Short mmCIF file of C-alpha atoms in Angstrom, two decimals:
data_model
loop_
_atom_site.label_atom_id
_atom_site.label_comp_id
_atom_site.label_asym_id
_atom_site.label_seq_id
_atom_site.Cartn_x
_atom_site.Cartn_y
_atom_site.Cartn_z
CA UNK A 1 191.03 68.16 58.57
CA UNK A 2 187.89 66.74 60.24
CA UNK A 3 185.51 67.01 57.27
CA UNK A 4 183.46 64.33 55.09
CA UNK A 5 185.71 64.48 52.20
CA UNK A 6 188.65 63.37 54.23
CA UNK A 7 186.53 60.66 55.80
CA UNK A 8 185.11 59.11 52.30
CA UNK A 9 188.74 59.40 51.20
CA UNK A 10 189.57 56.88 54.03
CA UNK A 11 186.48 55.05 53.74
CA UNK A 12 187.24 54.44 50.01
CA UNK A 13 190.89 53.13 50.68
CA UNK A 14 189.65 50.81 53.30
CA UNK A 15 186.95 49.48 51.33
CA UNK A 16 189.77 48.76 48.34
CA UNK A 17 191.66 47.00 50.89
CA UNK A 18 189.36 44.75 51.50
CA UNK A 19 188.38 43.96 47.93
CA UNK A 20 185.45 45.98 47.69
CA UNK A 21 184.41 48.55 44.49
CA UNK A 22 182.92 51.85 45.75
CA UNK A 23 182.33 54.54 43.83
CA UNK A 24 183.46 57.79 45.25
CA UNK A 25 180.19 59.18 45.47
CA UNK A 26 178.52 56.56 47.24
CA UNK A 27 181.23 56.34 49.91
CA UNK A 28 180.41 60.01 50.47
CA UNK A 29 176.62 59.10 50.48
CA UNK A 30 177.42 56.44 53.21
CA UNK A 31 179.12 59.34 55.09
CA UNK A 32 176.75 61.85 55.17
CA UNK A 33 174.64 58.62 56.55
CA UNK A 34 177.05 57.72 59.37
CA UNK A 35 176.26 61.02 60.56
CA UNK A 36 172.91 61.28 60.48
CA UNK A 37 171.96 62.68 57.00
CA UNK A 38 169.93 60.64 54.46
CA UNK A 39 171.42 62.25 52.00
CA UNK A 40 174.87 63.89 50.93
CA UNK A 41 172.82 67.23 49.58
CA UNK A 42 171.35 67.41 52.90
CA UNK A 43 174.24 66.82 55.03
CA UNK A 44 176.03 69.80 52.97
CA UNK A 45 172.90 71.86 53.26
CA UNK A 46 173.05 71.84 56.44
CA UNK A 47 176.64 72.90 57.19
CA UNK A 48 177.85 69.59 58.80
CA UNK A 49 181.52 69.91 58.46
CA UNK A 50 181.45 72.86 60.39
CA UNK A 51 179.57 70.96 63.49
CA UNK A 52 182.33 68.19 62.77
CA UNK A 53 185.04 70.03 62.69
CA UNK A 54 184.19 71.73 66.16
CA UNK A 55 182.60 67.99 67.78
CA UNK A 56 184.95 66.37 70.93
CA UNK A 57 182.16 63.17 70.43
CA UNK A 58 180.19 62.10 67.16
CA UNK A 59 177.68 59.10 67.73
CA UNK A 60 177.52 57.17 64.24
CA UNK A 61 174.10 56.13 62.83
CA UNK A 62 174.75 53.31 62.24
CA UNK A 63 171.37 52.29 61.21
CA UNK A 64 170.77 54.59 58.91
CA UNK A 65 174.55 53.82 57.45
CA UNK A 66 173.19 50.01 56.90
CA UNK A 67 169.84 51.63 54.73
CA UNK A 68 171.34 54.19 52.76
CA UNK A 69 173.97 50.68 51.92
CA UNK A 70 171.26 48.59 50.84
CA UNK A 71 169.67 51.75 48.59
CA UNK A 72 173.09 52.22 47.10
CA UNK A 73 172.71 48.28 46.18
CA UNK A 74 176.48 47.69 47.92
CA UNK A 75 176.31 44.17 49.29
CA UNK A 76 178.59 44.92 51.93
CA UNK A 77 178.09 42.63 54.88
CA UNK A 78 176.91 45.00 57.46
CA UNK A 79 179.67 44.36 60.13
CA UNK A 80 182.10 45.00 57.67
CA UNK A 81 180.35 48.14 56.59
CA UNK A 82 180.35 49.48 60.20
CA UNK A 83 183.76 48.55 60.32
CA UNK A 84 184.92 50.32 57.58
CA UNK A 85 183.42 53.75 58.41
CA UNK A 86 183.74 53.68 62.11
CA UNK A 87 188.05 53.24 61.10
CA UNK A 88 187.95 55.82 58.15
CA UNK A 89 185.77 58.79 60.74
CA UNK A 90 188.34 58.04 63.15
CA UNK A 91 191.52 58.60 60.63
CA UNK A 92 190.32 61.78 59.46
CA UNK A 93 189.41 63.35 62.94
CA UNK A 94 191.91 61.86 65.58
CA UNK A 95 190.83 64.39 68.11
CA UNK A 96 187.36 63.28 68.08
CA UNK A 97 185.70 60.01 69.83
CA UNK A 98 183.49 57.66 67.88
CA UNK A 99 180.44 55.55 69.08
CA UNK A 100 179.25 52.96 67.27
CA UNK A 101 175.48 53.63 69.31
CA UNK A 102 174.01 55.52 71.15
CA UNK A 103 173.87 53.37 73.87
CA UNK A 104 178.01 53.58 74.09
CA UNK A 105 177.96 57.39 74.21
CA UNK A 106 175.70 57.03 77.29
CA UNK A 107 178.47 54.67 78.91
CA UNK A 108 180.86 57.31 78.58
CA UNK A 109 178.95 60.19 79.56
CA UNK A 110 177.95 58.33 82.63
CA UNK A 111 181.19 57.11 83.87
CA UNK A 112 182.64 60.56 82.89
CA UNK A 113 179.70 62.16 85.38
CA UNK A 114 180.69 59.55 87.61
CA UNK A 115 184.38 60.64 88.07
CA UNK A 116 183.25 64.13 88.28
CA UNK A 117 180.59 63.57 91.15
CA UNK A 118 183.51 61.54 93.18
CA UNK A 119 185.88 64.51 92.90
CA UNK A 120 183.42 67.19 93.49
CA UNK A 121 184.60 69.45 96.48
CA UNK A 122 180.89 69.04 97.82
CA UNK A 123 180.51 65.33 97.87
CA UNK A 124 184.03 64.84 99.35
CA UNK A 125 182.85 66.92 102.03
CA UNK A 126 180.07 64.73 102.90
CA UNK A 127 182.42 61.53 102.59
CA UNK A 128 184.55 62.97 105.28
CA UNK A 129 181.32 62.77 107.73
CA UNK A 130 180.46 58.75 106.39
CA UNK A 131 183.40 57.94 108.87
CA UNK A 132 184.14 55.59 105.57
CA UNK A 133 186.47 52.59 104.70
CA UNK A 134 186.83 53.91 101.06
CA UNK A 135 184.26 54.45 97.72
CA UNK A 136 181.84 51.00 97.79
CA UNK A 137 180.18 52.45 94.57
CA UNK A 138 178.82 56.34 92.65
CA UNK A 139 176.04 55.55 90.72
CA UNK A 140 174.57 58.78 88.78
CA UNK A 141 172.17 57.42 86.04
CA UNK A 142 171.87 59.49 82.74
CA UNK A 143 169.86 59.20 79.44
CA UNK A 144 172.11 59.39 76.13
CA UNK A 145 168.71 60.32 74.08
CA UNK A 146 168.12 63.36 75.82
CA UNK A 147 170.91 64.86 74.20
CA UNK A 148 170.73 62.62 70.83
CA UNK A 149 166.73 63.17 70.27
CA UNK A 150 165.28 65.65 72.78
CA UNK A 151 168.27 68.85 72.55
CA UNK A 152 167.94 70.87 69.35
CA UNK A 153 170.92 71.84 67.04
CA UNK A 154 173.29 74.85 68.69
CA UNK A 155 171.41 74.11 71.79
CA UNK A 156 173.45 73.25 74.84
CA UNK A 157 171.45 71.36 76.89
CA UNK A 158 171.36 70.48 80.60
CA UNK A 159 170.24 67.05 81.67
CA UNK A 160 169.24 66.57 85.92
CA UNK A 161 171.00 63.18 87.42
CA UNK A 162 169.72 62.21 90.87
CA UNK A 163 172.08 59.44 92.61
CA UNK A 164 174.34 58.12 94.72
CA UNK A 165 177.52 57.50 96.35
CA UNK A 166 178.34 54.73 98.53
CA UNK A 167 180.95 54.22 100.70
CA UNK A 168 182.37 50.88 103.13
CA UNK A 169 181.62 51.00 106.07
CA UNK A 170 184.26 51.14 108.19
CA UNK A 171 183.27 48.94 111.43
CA UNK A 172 186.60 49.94 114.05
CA UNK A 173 184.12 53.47 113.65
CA UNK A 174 181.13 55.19 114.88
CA UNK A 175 178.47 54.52 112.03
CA UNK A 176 177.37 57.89 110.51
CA UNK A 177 175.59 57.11 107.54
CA UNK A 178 177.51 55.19 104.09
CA UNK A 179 175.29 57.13 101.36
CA UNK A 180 175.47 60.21 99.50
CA UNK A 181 172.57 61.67 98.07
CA UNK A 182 173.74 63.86 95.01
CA UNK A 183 171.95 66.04 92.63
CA UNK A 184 173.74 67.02 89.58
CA UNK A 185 174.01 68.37 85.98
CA UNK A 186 175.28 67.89 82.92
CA UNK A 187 175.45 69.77 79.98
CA UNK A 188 176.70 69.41 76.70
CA UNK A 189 176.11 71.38 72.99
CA UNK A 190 174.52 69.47 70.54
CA UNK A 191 176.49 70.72 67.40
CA UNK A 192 174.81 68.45 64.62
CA UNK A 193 172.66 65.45 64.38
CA UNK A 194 175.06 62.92 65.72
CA UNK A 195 178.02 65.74 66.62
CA UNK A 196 178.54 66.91 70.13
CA UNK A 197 181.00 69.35 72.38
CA UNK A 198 182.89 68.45 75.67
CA UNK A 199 180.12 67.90 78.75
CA UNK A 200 180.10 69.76 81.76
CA UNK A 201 179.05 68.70 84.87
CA UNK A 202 177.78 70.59 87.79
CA UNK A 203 177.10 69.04 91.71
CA UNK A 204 174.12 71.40 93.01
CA UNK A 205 173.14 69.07 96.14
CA UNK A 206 175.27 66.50 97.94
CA UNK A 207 174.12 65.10 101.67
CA UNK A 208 174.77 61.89 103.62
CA UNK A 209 171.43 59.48 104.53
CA UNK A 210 172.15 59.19 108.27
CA UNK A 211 171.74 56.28 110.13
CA UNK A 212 168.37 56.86 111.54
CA UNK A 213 166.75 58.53 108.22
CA UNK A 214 163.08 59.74 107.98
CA UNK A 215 161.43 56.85 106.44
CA UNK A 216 159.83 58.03 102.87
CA UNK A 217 157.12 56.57 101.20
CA UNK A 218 157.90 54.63 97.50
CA UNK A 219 155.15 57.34 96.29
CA UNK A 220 157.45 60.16 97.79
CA UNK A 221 160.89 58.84 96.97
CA UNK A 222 160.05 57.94 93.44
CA UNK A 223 158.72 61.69 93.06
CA UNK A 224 161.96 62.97 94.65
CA UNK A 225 164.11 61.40 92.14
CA UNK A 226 161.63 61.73 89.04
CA UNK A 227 160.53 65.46 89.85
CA UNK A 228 157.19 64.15 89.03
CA UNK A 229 153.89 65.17 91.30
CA UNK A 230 153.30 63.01 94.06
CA UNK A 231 149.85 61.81 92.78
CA UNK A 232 151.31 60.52 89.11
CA UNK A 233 154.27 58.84 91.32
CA UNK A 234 151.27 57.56 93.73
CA UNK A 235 149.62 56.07 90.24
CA UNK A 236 153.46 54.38 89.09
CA UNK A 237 153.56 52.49 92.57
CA UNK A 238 150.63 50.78 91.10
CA UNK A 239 152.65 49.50 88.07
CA UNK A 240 154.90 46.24 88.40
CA UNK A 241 158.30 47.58 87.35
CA UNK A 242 161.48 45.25 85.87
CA UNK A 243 164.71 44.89 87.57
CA UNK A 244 167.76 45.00 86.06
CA UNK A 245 170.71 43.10 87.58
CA UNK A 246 174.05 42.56 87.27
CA UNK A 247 175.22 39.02 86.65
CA UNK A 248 175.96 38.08 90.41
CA UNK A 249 172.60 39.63 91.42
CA UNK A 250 173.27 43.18 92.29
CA UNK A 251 170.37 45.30 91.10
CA UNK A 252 170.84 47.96 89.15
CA UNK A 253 167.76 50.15 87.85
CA UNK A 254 164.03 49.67 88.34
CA UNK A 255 162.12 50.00 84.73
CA UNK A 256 158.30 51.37 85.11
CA UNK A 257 156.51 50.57 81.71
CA UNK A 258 153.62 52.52 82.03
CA UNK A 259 152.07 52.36 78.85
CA UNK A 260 148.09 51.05 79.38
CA UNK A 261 148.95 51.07 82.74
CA UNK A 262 147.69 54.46 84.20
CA UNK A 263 144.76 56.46 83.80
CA UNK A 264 144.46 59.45 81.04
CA UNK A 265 145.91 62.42 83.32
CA UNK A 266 148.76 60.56 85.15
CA UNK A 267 150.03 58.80 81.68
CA UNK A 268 150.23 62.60 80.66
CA UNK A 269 151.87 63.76 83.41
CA UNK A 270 154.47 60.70 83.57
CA UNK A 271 154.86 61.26 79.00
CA UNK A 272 156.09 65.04 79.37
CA UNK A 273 159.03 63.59 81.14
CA UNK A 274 159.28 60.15 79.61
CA UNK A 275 158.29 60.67 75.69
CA UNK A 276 158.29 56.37 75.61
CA UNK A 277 156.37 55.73 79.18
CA UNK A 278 159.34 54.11 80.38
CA UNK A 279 160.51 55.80 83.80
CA UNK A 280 163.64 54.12 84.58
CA UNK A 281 164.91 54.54 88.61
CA UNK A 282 168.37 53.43 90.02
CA UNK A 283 167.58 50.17 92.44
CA UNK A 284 168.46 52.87 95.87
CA UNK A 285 165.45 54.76 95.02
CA UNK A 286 163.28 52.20 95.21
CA UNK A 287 165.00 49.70 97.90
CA UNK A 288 165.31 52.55 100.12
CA UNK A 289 161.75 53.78 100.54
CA UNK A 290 159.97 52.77 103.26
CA UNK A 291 157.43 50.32 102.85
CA UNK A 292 154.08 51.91 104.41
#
């Protein structure tokens, strides 16, 4: 049964098997801390099992796992530690799947929106017209921490992804555009502090860039994607933003750090959707925007 007792009672015969003493009651402490809880009172308190029990993905703390360690005064090196707890959570619920960060949950839920934007009715639809030579690359960006810091308990919330789909082009064709624009949705329950349900993901707008497109503005594309007014995304053109690549080169996402960068009313604006002042952009939005 997917509850903390059964995972300190794994965590306890792992730790024995590799020569270390734990009391039962600090295992359970570094539980309660794997998911999220400084404390075992306040993980029961707040009816964790329960959001356990019913989670099809659990994102460890892993963090707060290596603090509540050091408190406890278990000198534990902290791989082992991680080790130790990440096996024993998966034991005792087999159905569920573990992240060591939160940075791995986001790699799933991306390639999982990913698959689900390629197999969308819509989006196939508008591959049919690319006059293609297969799927070049679907790249539909998403943020893990809006569902691990911004979505409340027993709230399912729905985060936007704005991307893109493109396809080779096939030259023994007429050229009719190789990229998809797609708007889409996913949404996913946020049972507990680190325990989530299945995500769902919804296609609302899918539509090929033609080969003759309306040039757009950086001002106007960047406010497309970022649903941000067009005079705060006028103010980010003015910041210098940091590419990230892949190692051969091929650019990934554009990083805006706007912090001391903007003036009082558009650092507002840019903070309600961007808590850290970090707007982050796939490489298409920005590459593709005219340059006047």
């Amino acid at each position: 049964m997917a509850n903390i007792s059964a995972i300190s009672f794994h965590a306890r015969k792992g730790f024995a098997a590799a020569g270390v003493s734990a009391q039962l009651s600090h295992v359970q402490e570094l539980a309660a801390a794997a998911l999220g809880h400084k404390t075992l009172a306040s993980y029961q308190a707040a009816n964790e099992d329960a959001a356990l029990a019913a989670a099809a993905h659990v994102v460890l703390d892993t963090d707060l796992l290596e603090v509540r360690a050091a408190k406890l005064g278990l000198s534990v090196p902290v791989r082992q530690l991680v080790d130790v707890v990440s096996a024993a959570t998966k034991a005792a619920c087999p159905a569920v799947r573990f992240y060591p960060s939160v940075e791995d949950f986001g790699d799933v839920l991306q390639a999982e929106l990913e698959v689900e934007v390629e197999t969308d009715d819509n989006v196939a639809s508008e591959m049919a017209a690319c006059n293609h030579d297969g799927v070049s690359e679907v790249a539909m960006p998403v943020d893990p921490t809006e569902f691990t810091e911004v979505a409340q308990i027993g709230q399912v919330y729905s985060a936007k992804s704005n991307g893109m789909v493109s396809m080779h082009v096939d030259p023994e064709r007429p050229y009719s555009g190789h990229q998809i624009l797609v708007k889409a949705v996913l949404s996913m329950e946020r049972l507990g502090r680190r325990c989530f349900g299945e995500p769902v993901v919804e296609v609302n707008y899918a539509a090929v860039l033609g080969d003759d497109p309306v040039p757009i503005s950086l001002a106007q594309s960047l406010a497309n994607y970022t649903e941000l007014d067009l005079a705060t995304a006028e103010a980010l053109t003015e910041v210098d933003p940091v590419l990230e690549s892949s190692e051969d080169g091929h650019p990934y996402n554009y990083f805006y750090h706007c912090d001391g960068y903007l003036q009082p009313d558009a650092e507002a604006a840019v903070r309600e959707r961007y808590p850290d002042l970090v707007v982050m952009v796939p490489a298409w939005v920005v590459d593709n925007a005219s340059s006047q």
